[in-house]
Amino acid sequence: MSNIHKGDVILQISGLTVKVQGRRILNGLNLTVRAGEVHAIMGPNGAGKSTLSQVLAGRADYEIVAGSAVYLGEDLLALAPEERARRGLFLGFQYPVEIPGVNNVYLLKAALNARRRQLGLQELDAFEFLAIVKDKMALMQMDESFLKRGVNEGFSGGEKKRNEILQMTVLEPTLAILDETDSGLDIDALKVVANGVNSLRTDNRAVVLVTHYQRLLDHIVPDHVHVLAAGRILKSGDRGLALELERRGYDWVLEEANAA
Amino acid sequence: MSARPDATPPLARLQPALTLLPGSAAWQQWRAATLAQLVTDGLPTPRDDAWKYTNLRLLERRELAPAAARPLAANALEGLPEAQGPRLVYVNGRFHAALSDRSLPDGLVQTSYRDLLDGAPPAAVTSPIDADQRIRQLNACMAADGAHLTLTAGSNPRLPLEIVHLHTGGGAYPRTRLELGANSSLALIEYQLGLGNADSFVAAVTDVVLDAGARLTHTTVQLAGDRTVMIDDAHAVVGRDARYAHRLVALGGQLVRFDLRVDLDGTGAQADLRGVLFADGTREQHIRTLLDHRVSHGTSDQLYRGVAGGRGRGSYDGKVIVRAGAAKTSSRQSSRNLLLSKEASIDTRPQLEINADDVKCAHGATTGTLDENMLFYLLTRGLDRETARALLTYAFVGDVLKSIEPEAVRRAIERRALGRLPAAATIREFIA
Ligand SMILES: Nc1ncnc2c1ncn2[C@@H]1O[C@H](COP(=O)(O)OP(=O)(O)OP(=O)(O)O)[C@@H](O)[C@H]1O
Ligand SMILES: [Mg+2]
């Protein structure tokens, strides 16, 4: 962790081609993410943004046809999902899963200790752990009663997203991939979530935000904005691109790509 | 394995054992006649509708005769949770005074099934309660002892009563009867515990009668040995505004079947049945319930969870009958089952027979595998696959286990249930 410096490559995706149920969803996708950067990925519904996120996190039901993803110098696609997590890759789900009967706070503790073991750090005892969690919950403006409940069990849409970011702030990942964490959030919650993400903006980490809305990017100002369409990153730019997409939609990006 | 073609049927092999049993001439006569009929009829087979999912062919080669008394080590009950109240211990169906603590609370009167053996067989034993009486009758033929308990009207003992059935091998025929007087209440915990690894066969009968307004919480913790075939046949008659709650935790045994018949006999009677079965390894765990709504305003709730792993097998066969006149009945029946391996199986058959108007009935049964989305979510949080699977498996039965009381027993049982899962040590802290 500490030996990652601003500008080091954290993730390098090259020519990634992925099929789902025989259909090609990603088609030669390239993307490089460096320490200290925040990337926003935008794109039409069904373009494959969640597919990319899930493939990076290690979901098995996708067929990787070609390409590679190198994470901190390792072949990411060869690692089991839990190994990716322990190496500091975090996926914030577009649709966080409800797991009744599995306690929210115990999951978080197990997750953090799995990460710490990987880093060669001592596991935290319940007391030390709670101190950290309570601190982060204050940041996320979450009531402590959420700790006692089942994972996402009966949480509202917005509460689930907040819980994802809470997990992220506790786990302090090297690479956070947040799949539409802003969807379904009210304006105040959006700020809280943005605060959580910004608290992780350091020179030795990176964040990939999947979003449909430029609004989020007012609060988390990205270094790079990409358009994912036709299975690839069709266009990249700075913040200005997000503003332009908001005005003009995606068709022109596709037309431009076809013309090229 | 080929059965000897000339082999004597298992029930016929029991005939010499009859003469060793205590009882009047009338009893001996009844036993001989009843057993002869059983020999003719044979043991139930899957061709009998009520036994569709339970195959007793294991009994072909098993010794069914009651086991001879054997000395027991002082630590025979070590495998049990700590006693929560007075404890009556039966070893292979016979009362064991030295291991028992008979300081029964005021209002609870203990007599013995043995006392019944002096007169003629009473109707409570001989009269049929079901179309297929074979296991009950087998028990009635062979039972020589058993707890008979009566709680006087209005009594509410604070501590639970525990009955421990200890099986050490051979046949055992425990017979328990519990009557609760009007407006009394009791918690009864029954343990079925196997000691050692000898072949055992247990045919247990438990009869419960609840007078008006009585409340019983009856917990059956089944920790039979790995080579035990057991059929546990319970029957509860629930009077007006009385409430029968049953909790089943089926963890042990080789092939175990729990048969529970509940008659809601008075208006406003309630039954609340919950259970968990674990069929791991090559274990078979079967549950059969029959809920008979005989009069109006009855409520019944069934919540069963089954988990099968390895080559384990299980079943839930549950029937709810709403008789004509049982208006305002409310009945819910849910059986959800989880298969942890390709070779495991759990059959379900929820049945509903409604002969009255103005009733609310819901029933359902499902069998499936672990939810892949949940599993993936846990993996992305860094949990290893084995822990994640164990955690989800435990969560699947957790809500039913939570309903076990008192807390000390619940915790002990949770620990035991956990012990059955892979990665038990790592997930223990999740339920701390
Ligand atoms: N398991 C699956 N089975 C069948 N089709 C799938 C599966 N997963 C994804 N797809 C398809 O792959 C395509 C890409 O889906 P994906 O969820 O990645 O899109 P997205 O860019 O995240 O869209 P949105 O903006 O709506 O979230 C869609 O057409 C979707 O229907
Ligand atoms: Mg998506």
XYZ file of C-alpha atoms and ligand atoms in Angstrom:
724
model
C 0.000 0.000 0.000
C 2.475 2.550 1.189
C 4.748 1.668 -1.695
C 2.178 2.849 -4.222
C 2.918 6.357 -5.410
C 0.962 8.933 -7.326
C 0.999 8.055 -11.005
C 1.771 4.331 -10.565
C -0.438 2.094 -12.675
C -3.019 0.419 -10.476
C -5.136 -1.168 -13.178
C -4.404 -1.766 -16.814
C -7.115 -3.293 -18.967
C -6.120 -4.281 -22.487
C -8.362 -5.593 -25.254
C -10.884 -6.991 -22.765
C -13.562 -8.948 -24.601
C -16.394 -10.528 -22.618
C -19.394 -12.616 -23.591
C -22.569 -13.106 -21.607
C -24.823 -15.952 -22.674
C -23.025 -16.090 -25.999
C -23.424 -12.351 -26.608
C -20.388 -10.116 -26.838
C -20.850 -7.293 -24.312
C -17.323 -5.939 -24.044
C -15.252 -5.870 -27.181
C -11.593 -4.946 -26.902
C -11.882 -2.525 -24.013
C -8.782 -0.596 -22.918
C -8.431 1.453 -19.752
C -5.545 2.520 -17.559
C -6.096 3.744 -14.015
C -3.239 5.318 -12.043
C -2.776 6.049 -8.367
C -4.277 9.348 -7.318
C -6.873 9.365 -10.106
C -10.644 9.367 -10.193
C -12.191 8.040 -13.401
C -15.838 8.377 -14.337
C -17.341 5.871 -16.757
C -20.565 6.917 -18.430
C -22.549 5.270 -21.156
C -26.010 4.221 -22.316
C -28.081 1.625 -20.501
C -26.986 -1.881 -21.349
C -23.604 -0.725 -22.651
C -21.734 -3.065 -20.311
C -20.664 -0.816 -17.421
C -21.884 -3.230 -14.762
C -20.492 -6.124 -16.756
C -17.075 -4.490 -16.632
C -17.401 -3.819 -12.895
C -18.488 -7.388 -12.135
C -15.810 -8.938 -14.330
C -13.176 -6.884 -12.509
C -14.554 -8.037 -9.161
C -14.452 -11.663 -10.300
C -17.983 -12.727 -11.075
C -17.923 -16.148 -12.663
C -20.851 -16.106 -15.091
C -19.002 -14.042 -17.688
C -16.927 -15.603 -20.400
C -13.678 -13.762 -20.932
C -12.886 -14.286 -24.590
C -9.780 -12.144 -24.932
C -7.731 -9.447 -23.284
C -6.169 -8.923 -19.909
C -6.453 -6.915 -16.736
C -3.354 -6.292 -14.671
C -3.882 -5.062 -11.113
C -0.831 -3.899 -9.172
C 1.328 -6.028 -11.443
C -0.751 -9.203 -11.035
C -3.035 -10.945 -13.509
C -6.324 -9.846 -11.988
C -8.462 -12.240 -13.993
C -6.566 -15.232 -12.579
C -7.464 -14.304 -9.007
C -10.527 -15.523 -7.106
C -12.965 -12.746 -6.135
C -11.971 -12.937 -2.472
C -8.293 -12.656 -3.404
C -9.039 -9.519 -5.378
C -10.899 -8.044 -2.413
C -8.035 -8.830 -0.047
C -5.642 -7.102 -2.402
C -7.654 -3.941 -2.048
C -10.145 -4.048 -4.894
C -13.606 -2.997 -3.826
C -16.826 -3.175 -5.819
C -19.750 -1.030 -4.763
C -22.724 -2.844 -6.256
C -25.341 -1.177 -8.427
C -27.837 -3.453 -6.677
C -26.449 -4.397 -3.248
C -27.679 -7.831 -2.216
C -29.836 -8.379 0.856
C -28.483 -11.208 2.996
C -30.912 -11.851 5.843
C -29.385 -13.552 8.833
C -25.831 -12.436 8.112
C -25.040 -9.618 10.454
C -23.919 -6.377 8.815
C -21.235 -5.477 11.307
C -19.761 -8.979 11.558
C -19.446 -9.121 7.808
C -17.642 -5.810 7.867
C -15.307 -7.007 10.599
C -14.537 -10.240 8.741
C -13.926 -8.246 5.569
C -11.566 -5.842 7.260
C -9.658 -8.603 9.000
C -9.329 -10.555 5.750
C -7.789 -7.445 4.215
C -5.504 -6.874 7.203
C -4.258 -10.460 7.163
C -3.308 -9.971 3.526
C -1.393 -6.832 4.454
C 0.407 -8.653 7.246
C -1.343 -6.541 9.875
C -2.798 -7.823 13.110
C -6.492 -8.551 13.156
C -8.524 -6.035 15.089
C -10.429 -7.048 18.170
C -14.076 -6.131 18.541
C -13.281 -2.998 20.498
C -10.755 -1.519 18.081
C -12.969 -2.438 15.184
C -16.059 -0.750 16.610
C -14.136 2.434 17.201
C -13.268 2.572 13.507
C -16.764 1.692 12.342
C -18.446 4.253 14.566
C -16.146 6.889 13.227
C -16.991 6.003 9.637
C -20.677 5.768 10.408
C -20.573 9.308 11.671
C -18.974 10.321 8.385
C -21.728 8.482 6.495
C -24.400 9.868 8.816
C -25.707 6.375 9.444
C -27.496 5.361 12.587
C -25.699 2.681 14.587
C -28.801 0.509 14.471
C -27.738 -0.463 10.940
C -24.873 -2.427 12.423
C -27.141 -4.919 14.116
C -29.277 -5.674 11.093
C -28.766 -8.313 8.450
C -26.630 -7.216 5.509
C -28.804 -4.725 3.611
C -31.839 -6.501 5.032
C -34.829 -4.250 4.597
C -32.588 -1.274 3.822
C -34.080 1.372 1.539
C -32.405 1.875 -1.827
C -30.461 4.864 -0.563
C -29.525 3.144 2.692
C -28.055 0.249 0.742
C -25.839 2.611 -1.220
C -24.738 4.357 1.950
C -23.899 0.971 3.433
C -21.733 0.169 0.406
C -19.779 3.375 0.911
C -19.531 2.715 4.634
C -17.916 -0.630 3.824
C -15.606 1.107 1.406
C -14.467 3.711 3.900
C -13.779 1.020 6.498
C -11.898 -1.208 4.058
C -9.905 1.657 2.518
C -9.426 -0.082 -0.828
C -6.611 0.659 -3.249
C -9.068 0.587 -6.131
C -12.761 1.292 -5.591
C -15.158 0.575 -8.434
C -18.480 2.182 -7.631
C -21.276 1.062 -9.901
C -23.965 3.746 -9.929
C -23.569 4.421 -6.255
C -25.334 7.743 -6.866
C -28.518 6.251 -8.326
C -31.438 6.443 -5.964
C -29.809 8.911 -3.585
C -31.508 12.088 -2.440
C -29.554 15.327 -2.659
C -28.286 15.249 0.915
C -27.330 11.587 0.679
C -25.457 12.311 -2.526
C -23.271 14.784 -0.644
C -22.687 12.303 2.167
C -21.683 9.602 -0.279
C -19.443 12.043 -2.147
C -17.761 12.927 1.157
C -17.141 9.254 1.783
C -15.559 8.813 -1.631
C -13.519 12.005 -1.361
C -12.175 10.854 2.000
C -10.442 8.064 0.071
C -8.914 10.349 -2.521
C -5.263 9.961 -1.745
C -2.139 9.658 -3.856
C -1.941 5.904 -3.356
C -5.512 4.986 -4.330
C -7.821 5.258 -7.293
C -11.572 5.351 -7.829
C -13.645 4.322 -10.829
C -17.133 5.786 -10.744
C -19.829 4.428 -12.992
C -22.556 7.008 -13.258
C -25.298 8.374 -15.449
C -25.339 11.785 -13.889
C -22.996 14.691 -14.159
C -24.464 15.835 -10.804
C -22.273 13.381 -8.864
C -19.235 14.775 -10.616
C -19.942 18.215 -9.117
C -19.131 16.646 -5.768
C -16.461 14.172 -6.818
C -14.509 15.937 -9.512
C -13.034 13.284 -11.824
C -9.643 13.429 -13.494
C -10.888 11.462 -16.479
C -14.302 10.868 -18.016
C -14.918 7.946 -20.380
C -17.779 6.895 -22.575
C -18.362 3.138 -22.644
C -20.388 2.167 -25.726
C -20.210 -0.539 -28.372
C -18.198 -2.635 -25.905
C -15.269 -0.233 -25.664
C -14.143 3.085 -24.241
C -15.188 5.109 -27.250
C -14.143 8.489 -26.009
C -12.213 9.905 -23.090
C -11.849 13.426 -21.836
C -11.860 15.567 -18.761
C -14.774 16.890 -16.720
C -15.916 18.919 -19.679
C -16.870 15.718 -21.490
C -19.385 14.869 -18.783
C -20.997 18.284 -19.175
C -21.129 17.848 -22.921
C -22.713 14.384 -22.582
C -25.315 15.838 -20.284
C -26.227 18.363 -22.978
C -25.948 16.204 -26.078
C -26.483 12.580 -25.054
C -24.447 9.692 -26.500
C -25.396 9.507 -30.194
C -22.757 11.923 -31.330
C -20.032 9.878 -29.631
C -21.153 6.786 -31.527
C -21.375 8.712 -34.806
C -17.944 10.163 -34.275
C -16.549 6.693 -33.594
C -18.239 5.248 -36.684
C -16.845 8.037 -38.837
C -13.318 7.435 -37.587
C -25.756 -56.602 -0.012
C -28.241 -59.395 -0.508
C -30.761 -60.101 2.204
C -30.999 -63.717 3.209
C -34.062 -64.979 1.389
C -35.094 -67.103 4.376
C -34.554 -64.245 6.844
C -37.254 -63.886 9.457
C -39.006 -60.517 9.068
C -37.700 -58.057 11.679
C -41.005 -57.749 13.500
C -41.353 -61.521 13.840
C -37.938 -61.602 15.491
C -39.472 -59.461 18.259
C -41.911 -62.133 19.378
C -39.598 -63.840 21.912
C -38.880 -60.467 23.489
C -42.534 -60.010 24.436
C -42.359 -62.568 27.219
C -39.615 -60.575 28.913
C -41.785 -57.480 29.226
C -43.557 -56.535 32.444
C -47.358 -56.427 32.493
C -50.625 -58.173 33.266
C -51.949 -61.169 31.396
C -54.350 -58.826 29.572
C -51.399 -56.819 28.345
C -49.479 -59.867 27.262
C -52.491 -61.050 25.335
C -52.988 -57.720 23.655
C -49.285 -57.440 22.827
C -49.139 -60.910 21.310
C -52.212 -60.298 19.160
C -51.088 -56.827 18.107
C -47.589 -57.915 17.234
C -48.948 -60.866 15.265
C -51.046 -58.415 13.254
C -47.992 -56.174 12.751
C -45.995 -59.142 11.523
C -48.748 -59.834 9.015
C -48.970 -56.205 7.899
C -45.210 -55.657 7.870
C -43.361 -52.410 8.373
C -44.454 -49.366 6.385
C -42.848 -48.972 2.984
C -42.699 -46.091 0.485
C -45.712 -47.666 -1.209
C -47.744 -46.454 1.771
C -48.624 -42.864 1.014
C -47.668 -41.624 4.491
C -44.245 -43.224 4.066
C -43.613 -42.091 0.526
C -40.269 -40.468 1.385
C -39.104 -42.772 4.193
C -37.696 -46.165 3.429
C -37.238 -48.410 6.456
C -35.349 -51.169 4.651
C -32.417 -50.525 7.008
C -34.510 -52.307 9.645
C -34.428 -55.594 7.762
C -31.085 -56.361 9.349
C -31.410 -54.502 12.589
C -31.934 -55.847 16.066
C -35.257 -54.407 17.228
C -35.530 -56.192 20.578
C -35.256 -53.905 23.611
C -31.683 -53.521 24.739
C -30.647 -55.133 28.009
C -29.747 -52.759 30.826
C -26.089 -51.750 30.791
C -24.046 -49.806 33.307
C -23.432 -46.242 32.218
C -20.447 -44.028 32.734
C -21.033 -41.090 35.046
C -20.382 -38.718 32.171
C -23.043 -40.295 29.934
C -24.863 -36.978 29.554
C -21.785 -34.966 28.761
C -22.939 -34.315 25.210
C -25.953 -32.333 26.370
C -26.379 -28.660 27.074
C -26.407 -27.833 30.750
C -29.625 -28.806 32.514
C -32.060 -25.910 32.774
C -34.409 -27.553 35.233
C -35.383 -30.948 36.602
C -34.256 -33.719 34.313
C -35.732 -37.179 33.839
C -33.432 -39.628 32.115
C -34.527 -42.736 30.255
C -31.918 -45.162 29.013
C -33.131 -47.290 26.120
C -36.665 -46.413 27.135
C -36.294 -47.215 30.832
C -36.143 -44.759 33.685
C -32.675 -44.223 35.120
C -32.996 -42.842 38.630
C -29.301 -42.224 39.250
C -28.912 -39.899 36.280
C -32.223 -38.149 36.917
C -33.001 -35.139 39.021
C -36.550 -35.565 40.180
C -37.011 -32.348 42.112
C -40.163 -31.620 40.134
C -41.875 -28.283 40.702
C -45.135 -27.993 42.608
C -48.057 -28.938 40.432
C -46.163 -31.380 38.253
C -47.011 -34.952 39.105
C -44.965 -37.815 37.733
C -46.315 -41.294 37.413
C -44.991 -44.042 35.235
C -46.212 -45.791 32.152
C -45.252 -48.902 34.111
C -48.273 -48.310 36.381
C -50.549 -48.840 33.393
C -49.126 -52.257 32.783
C -50.844 -53.788 35.821
C -54.389 -53.412 34.492
C -55.793 -53.837 31.003
C -54.351 -51.808 28.126
C -56.156 -48.448 28.280
C -57.952 -46.872 25.363
C -55.381 -44.074 25.284
C -52.890 -46.698 24.167
C -55.002 -48.999 22.061
C -57.472 -46.762 20.251
C -56.338 -45.549 16.852
C -55.568 -41.914 16.229
C -54.519 -42.352 12.639
C -55.218 -44.579 9.699
C -51.779 -46.070 9.897
C -51.007 -47.009 13.470
C -48.161 -49.404 12.928
C -45.312 -47.523 14.591
C -47.521 -46.450 17.493
C -48.655 -49.999 17.978
C -45.148 -51.314 17.764
C -44.228 -48.896 20.524
C -47.278 -49.906 22.568
C -46.310 -53.571 22.239
C -42.742 -53.067 23.350
C -42.831 -50.091 25.725
C -42.132 -51.070 29.319
C -41.604 -47.672 30.859
C -42.042 -43.967 30.203
C -42.768 -40.636 31.803
C -46.366 -39.844 32.586
C -46.693 -36.297 33.734
C -49.621 -34.189 34.758
C -49.489 -30.508 35.461
C -52.321 -29.302 37.666
C -54.600 -26.534 36.460
C -53.178 -23.049 36.832
C -49.596 -24.178 37.532
C -46.808 -22.297 35.809
C -43.439 -23.800 36.718
C -40.679 -21.309 36.071
C -38.044 -23.807 34.953
C -38.280 -26.082 31.958
C -38.678 -29.794 32.435
C -36.167 -31.915 30.574
C -36.594 -35.483 29.448
C -33.488 -37.167 28.138
C -33.784 -40.304 26.051
C -30.423 -41.962 25.930
C -29.862 -44.744 23.414
C -26.934 -47.106 23.651
C -27.817 -49.700 20.998
C -30.565 -52.226 20.282
C -34.262 -51.379 20.408
C -35.823 -48.657 22.526
C -39.498 -47.826 22.890
C -39.869 -44.672 24.975
C -43.385 -43.636 25.763
C -44.117 -40.186 27.135
C -47.408 -38.642 28.096
C -47.932 -35.122 29.278
C -51.218 -33.578 30.327
C -51.486 -29.888 31.085
C -54.444 -28.779 33.181
C -56.453 -25.674 32.341
C -54.466 -22.441 32.163
C -51.215 -24.086 33.154
C -48.010 -23.605 31.230
C -44.787 -25.512 30.808
C -41.637 -25.704 28.756
C -40.633 -29.270 27.937
C -37.289 -30.043 26.388
C -36.776 -33.542 25.055
C -33.335 -34.730 24.084
C -32.772 -37.784 21.949
C -29.166 -38.638 22.568
C -27.086 -41.462 21.155
C -24.223 -42.863 23.189
C -21.538 -44.796 21.365
C -21.963 -45.969 17.833
C -23.954 -49.178 18.127
C -26.854 -49.985 15.806
C -30.014 -48.673 17.421
C -33.669 -48.576 16.634
C -35.960 -46.198 18.457
C -39.706 -46.022 18.105
C -40.789 -43.235 20.431
C -44.292 -42.056 21.177
C -45.118 -38.769 22.847
C -48.683 -37.826 23.677
C -49.621 -34.354 24.770
C -52.988 -33.131 25.978
C -53.584 -29.442 26.621
C -56.685 -28.409 28.499
C -58.354 -25.057 27.915
C -55.953 -22.144 28.024
C -52.876 -24.326 28.656
C -49.589 -23.457 26.995
C -46.774 -25.834 26.189
C -43.482 -25.126 24.487
C -42.159 -28.505 23.473
C -38.628 -28.654 22.132
C -37.214 -31.799 20.586
C -33.478 -31.874 20.169
C -32.513 -34.860 18.134
C -28.899 -35.882 18.682
C -29.237 -39.570 17.953
C -26.148 -41.608 17.119
C -24.888 -42.060 13.584
C -26.203 -45.614 13.452
C -29.633 -44.950 14.863
C -32.874 -45.419 12.996
C -35.501 -43.494 14.840
C -39.164 -42.803 14.407
C -40.485 -40.229 16.798
C -44.244 -40.108 16.767
C -45.816 -37.202 18.608
C -49.476 -36.352 18.989
C -50.845 -33.218 20.589
C -54.481 -32.492 21.340
C -54.936 -28.781 21.885
C -57.974 -27.550 23.783
C -59.856 -24.271 23.734
C -57.553 -21.235 23.592
C -54.616 -23.494 24.382
C -51.310 -23.146 22.604
C -48.923 -25.838 21.525
C -45.519 -24.701 20.317
C -43.076 -27.237 19.004
C -39.445 -26.718 18.080
C -37.501 -29.425 16.330
C -33.775 -29.468 15.836
C -32.830 -32.611 13.974
C -29.073 -32.987 13.900
C -28.279 -36.631 14.465
C -29.208 -40.147 13.536
C -28.787 -42.357 10.511
C -32.389 -42.254 9.427
C -34.768 -40.227 11.523
C -38.369 -39.436 11.009
C -40.341 -37.047 13.117
C -44.084 -37.488 12.838
C -46.172 -34.812 14.452
C -49.909 -34.809 14.542
C -51.664 -31.842 16.106
C -55.406 -31.754 16.656
C -56.772 -28.277 17.246
C -59.659 -29.499 19.291
C -61.089 -26.408 21.003
C -61.996 -23.040 19.527
C -59.135 -20.594 19.443
C -56.529 -23.344 19.773
C -53.099 -22.540 18.394
C -50.185 -24.502 17.050
C -46.830 -22.969 16.291
C -44.420 -25.464 14.788
C -40.887 -24.706 13.764
C -38.056 -26.970 12.904
C -34.676 -27.375 11.348
C -33.249 -30.508 9.858
C -29.646 -31.147 8.897
C -29.077 -34.117 6.651
C -25.339 -34.126 6.127
C -23.098 -37.034 5.195
C -25.407 -39.944 4.443
C -27.986 -38.959 7.037
C -31.713 -39.013 6.381
C -33.981 -36.585 8.181
C -37.697 -36.648 7.562
C -40.477 -34.515 8.935
C -44.114 -35.293 8.595
C -46.817 -33.105 10.077
C -50.558 -33.389 10.149
C -52.464 -30.397 11.360
C -56.094 -31.043 11.994
C -58.246 -27.933 12.365
C -61.336 -29.484 13.895
C -63.171 -26.424 15.203
C -63.344 -22.715 14.473
C -60.904 -19.898 15.202
C -57.857 -22.136 15.207
C -54.445 -20.866 14.202
C -51.586 -22.940 12.946
C -48.184 -21.836 11.799
C -45.493 -24.115 10.430
C -42.024 -22.987 9.569
C -39.517 -25.646 8.586
C -36.043 -25.355 7.164
C -34.052 -28.230 5.790
C -30.414 -28.443 4.789
C -28.936 -31.453 3.018
C -25.299 -31.899 2.118
C -23.101 -34.760 0.997
C -25.426 -37.600 0.083
C -27.903 -36.576 2.749
C -31.609 -36.882 2.185
C -34.575 -35.248 3.746
C -38.241 -34.580 3.359
C -41.028 -32.397 4.575
C -44.434 -33.953 4.162
C -47.003 -31.694 5.732
C -50.738 -31.753 5.599
C -53.254 -29.264 6.912
C -56.862 -30.332 7.189
C -59.576 -27.763 7.793
C -62.747 -29.611 8.736
C -66.237 -28.461 7.921
C -67.182 -26.071 10.707
C -63.623 -24.921 11.315
C -64.466 -21.416 10.126
C -62.098 -18.515 10.814
C -59.183 -20.885 10.608
C -55.861 -19.308 9.925
C -53.093 -21.571 8.740
C -49.641 -21.004 7.347
C -47.237 -23.663 6.191
C -43.759 -22.980 4.917
C -40.964 -25.388 4.153
C -37.767 -24.056 2.615
C -34.881 -26.305 1.852
C -31.306 -25.934 0.843
C -29.163 -28.424 -1.022
C -25.425 -28.085 -0.536
C -24.336 -30.781 -2.941
C -25.472 -32.403 -6.161
C -26.083 -35.752 -4.488
C -28.205 -34.324 -1.675
C -31.981 -34.261 -1.945
C -34.979 -32.992 -0.044
C -38.516 -33.864 -1.058
C -41.435 -31.676 -0.097
C -45.147 -32.188 -0.168
C -47.244 -29.437 1.401
C -50.882 -30.402 1.315
C -53.970 -28.464 2.153
C -57.447 -29.894 2.480
C -60.101 -27.266 3.126
C -63.684 -28.176 3.900
C -64.825 -24.901 5.447
C -65.527 -21.372 4.256
C -64.008 -18.203 5.592
C -60.522 -19.529 6.216
C -57.090 -18.059 5.594
C -54.554 -20.604 4.464
C -51.158 -20.136 2.902
C -48.737 -22.863 2.076
C -45.553 -23.271 0.165
C -42.441 -25.362 -0.150
C -39.210 -24.733 -2.007
C -35.935 -26.542 -2.473
C -32.937 -24.797 -3.952
C -29.232 -24.160 -3.759
C -27.286 -21.296 -2.210
C -28.024 -17.932 -3.767
C -25.180 -17.085 -6.163
C -25.691 -13.339 -5.795
C -25.348 -13.521 -2.040
C -22.321 -15.767 -2.357
C -20.611 -13.409 -4.787
C -21.328 -10.426 -2.595
C -19.639 -12.083 0.380
C -16.648 -13.110 -1.738
C -16.184 -9.541 -2.940
C -15.883 -8.583 0.718
C -12.908 -10.900 1.087
C -14.560 -13.923 2.699
C -13.295 -17.253 1.454
C -15.754 -19.462 -0.361
C -16.057 -22.039 2.385
C -16.821 -19.424 5.018
C -19.274 -17.647 2.750
C -21.134 -20.863 2.028
C -21.232 -21.848 5.683
C -22.420 -18.406 6.650
C -25.269 -18.442 4.161
C -26.197 -21.950 5.195
C -26.293 -20.916 8.803
C -28.284 -17.802 7.993
C -30.778 -20.014 6.199
C -31.715 -21.817 9.405
C -30.824 -19.024 11.816
C -34.286 -17.552 12.173
C -35.777 -20.889 13.165
C -32.963 -21.617 15.617
C -33.551 -18.200 17.146
C -36.987 -19.313 18.261
C -35.530 -21.873 20.665
C -35.812 -21.086 24.347
C -34.359 -20.675 26.885
C -31.332 -18.799 25.666
C -28.766 -21.161 27.215
C -30.258 -24.080 25.295
C -30.536 -22.028 22.135
C -26.868 -21.104 22.296
C -25.803 -24.661 22.953
C -27.865 -25.856 20.012
C -26.599 -23.095 17.754
C -23.068 -24.199 18.584
C -23.927 -27.783 17.751
C -25.646 -26.823 14.521
C -22.649 -24.715 13.615
C -20.373 -27.643 14.343
C -22.087 -29.440 11.494
C -20.991 -26.867 8.966
C -17.656 -26.618 7.278
C -15.631 -23.629 8.466
C -17.560 -23.616 11.726
C -14.698 -21.983 13.583
C -14.488 -19.000 11.281
C -18.186 -18.255 11.230
C -18.660 -18.668 14.966
C -17.972 -15.000 15.550
C -20.752 -14.014 13.188
C -23.363 -15.255 15.585
C -21.616 -14.201 18.748
N -26.410 -12.555 -16.669
C -26.816 -11.999 -17.836
N -27.589 -12.701 -18.693
C -27.993 -12.168 -19.855
N -27.673 -10.945 -20.241
C -26.904 -10.194 -19.448
C -26.446 -10.675 -18.191
N -25.693 -9.729 -17.608
C -25.702 -8.682 -18.475
N -26.422 -8.961 -19.574
C -26.649 -8.065 -20.698
O -25.447 -7.428 -20.987
C -25.696 -6.087 -21.369
C -24.871 -5.145 -20.512
O -25.428 -5.123 -19.210
P -24.829 -4.197 -18.073
O -25.596 -4.492 -16.846
O -23.371 -4.396 -18.011
O -25.163 -2.743 -18.612
P -24.934 -1.337 -17.927
O -24.064 -0.574 -18.827
O -24.478 -1.498 -16.547
O -26.402 -0.742 -17.980
P -27.176 0.230 -16.925
O -26.719 1.604 -17.227
O -28.604 0.054 -17.292
O -26.853 -0.222 -15.562
C -27.189 -5.861 -21.255
O -27.757 -5.972 -22.525
C -27.637 -6.980 -20.358
O -28.943 -7.362 -20.644
Mg -25.279 -1.111 -14.706
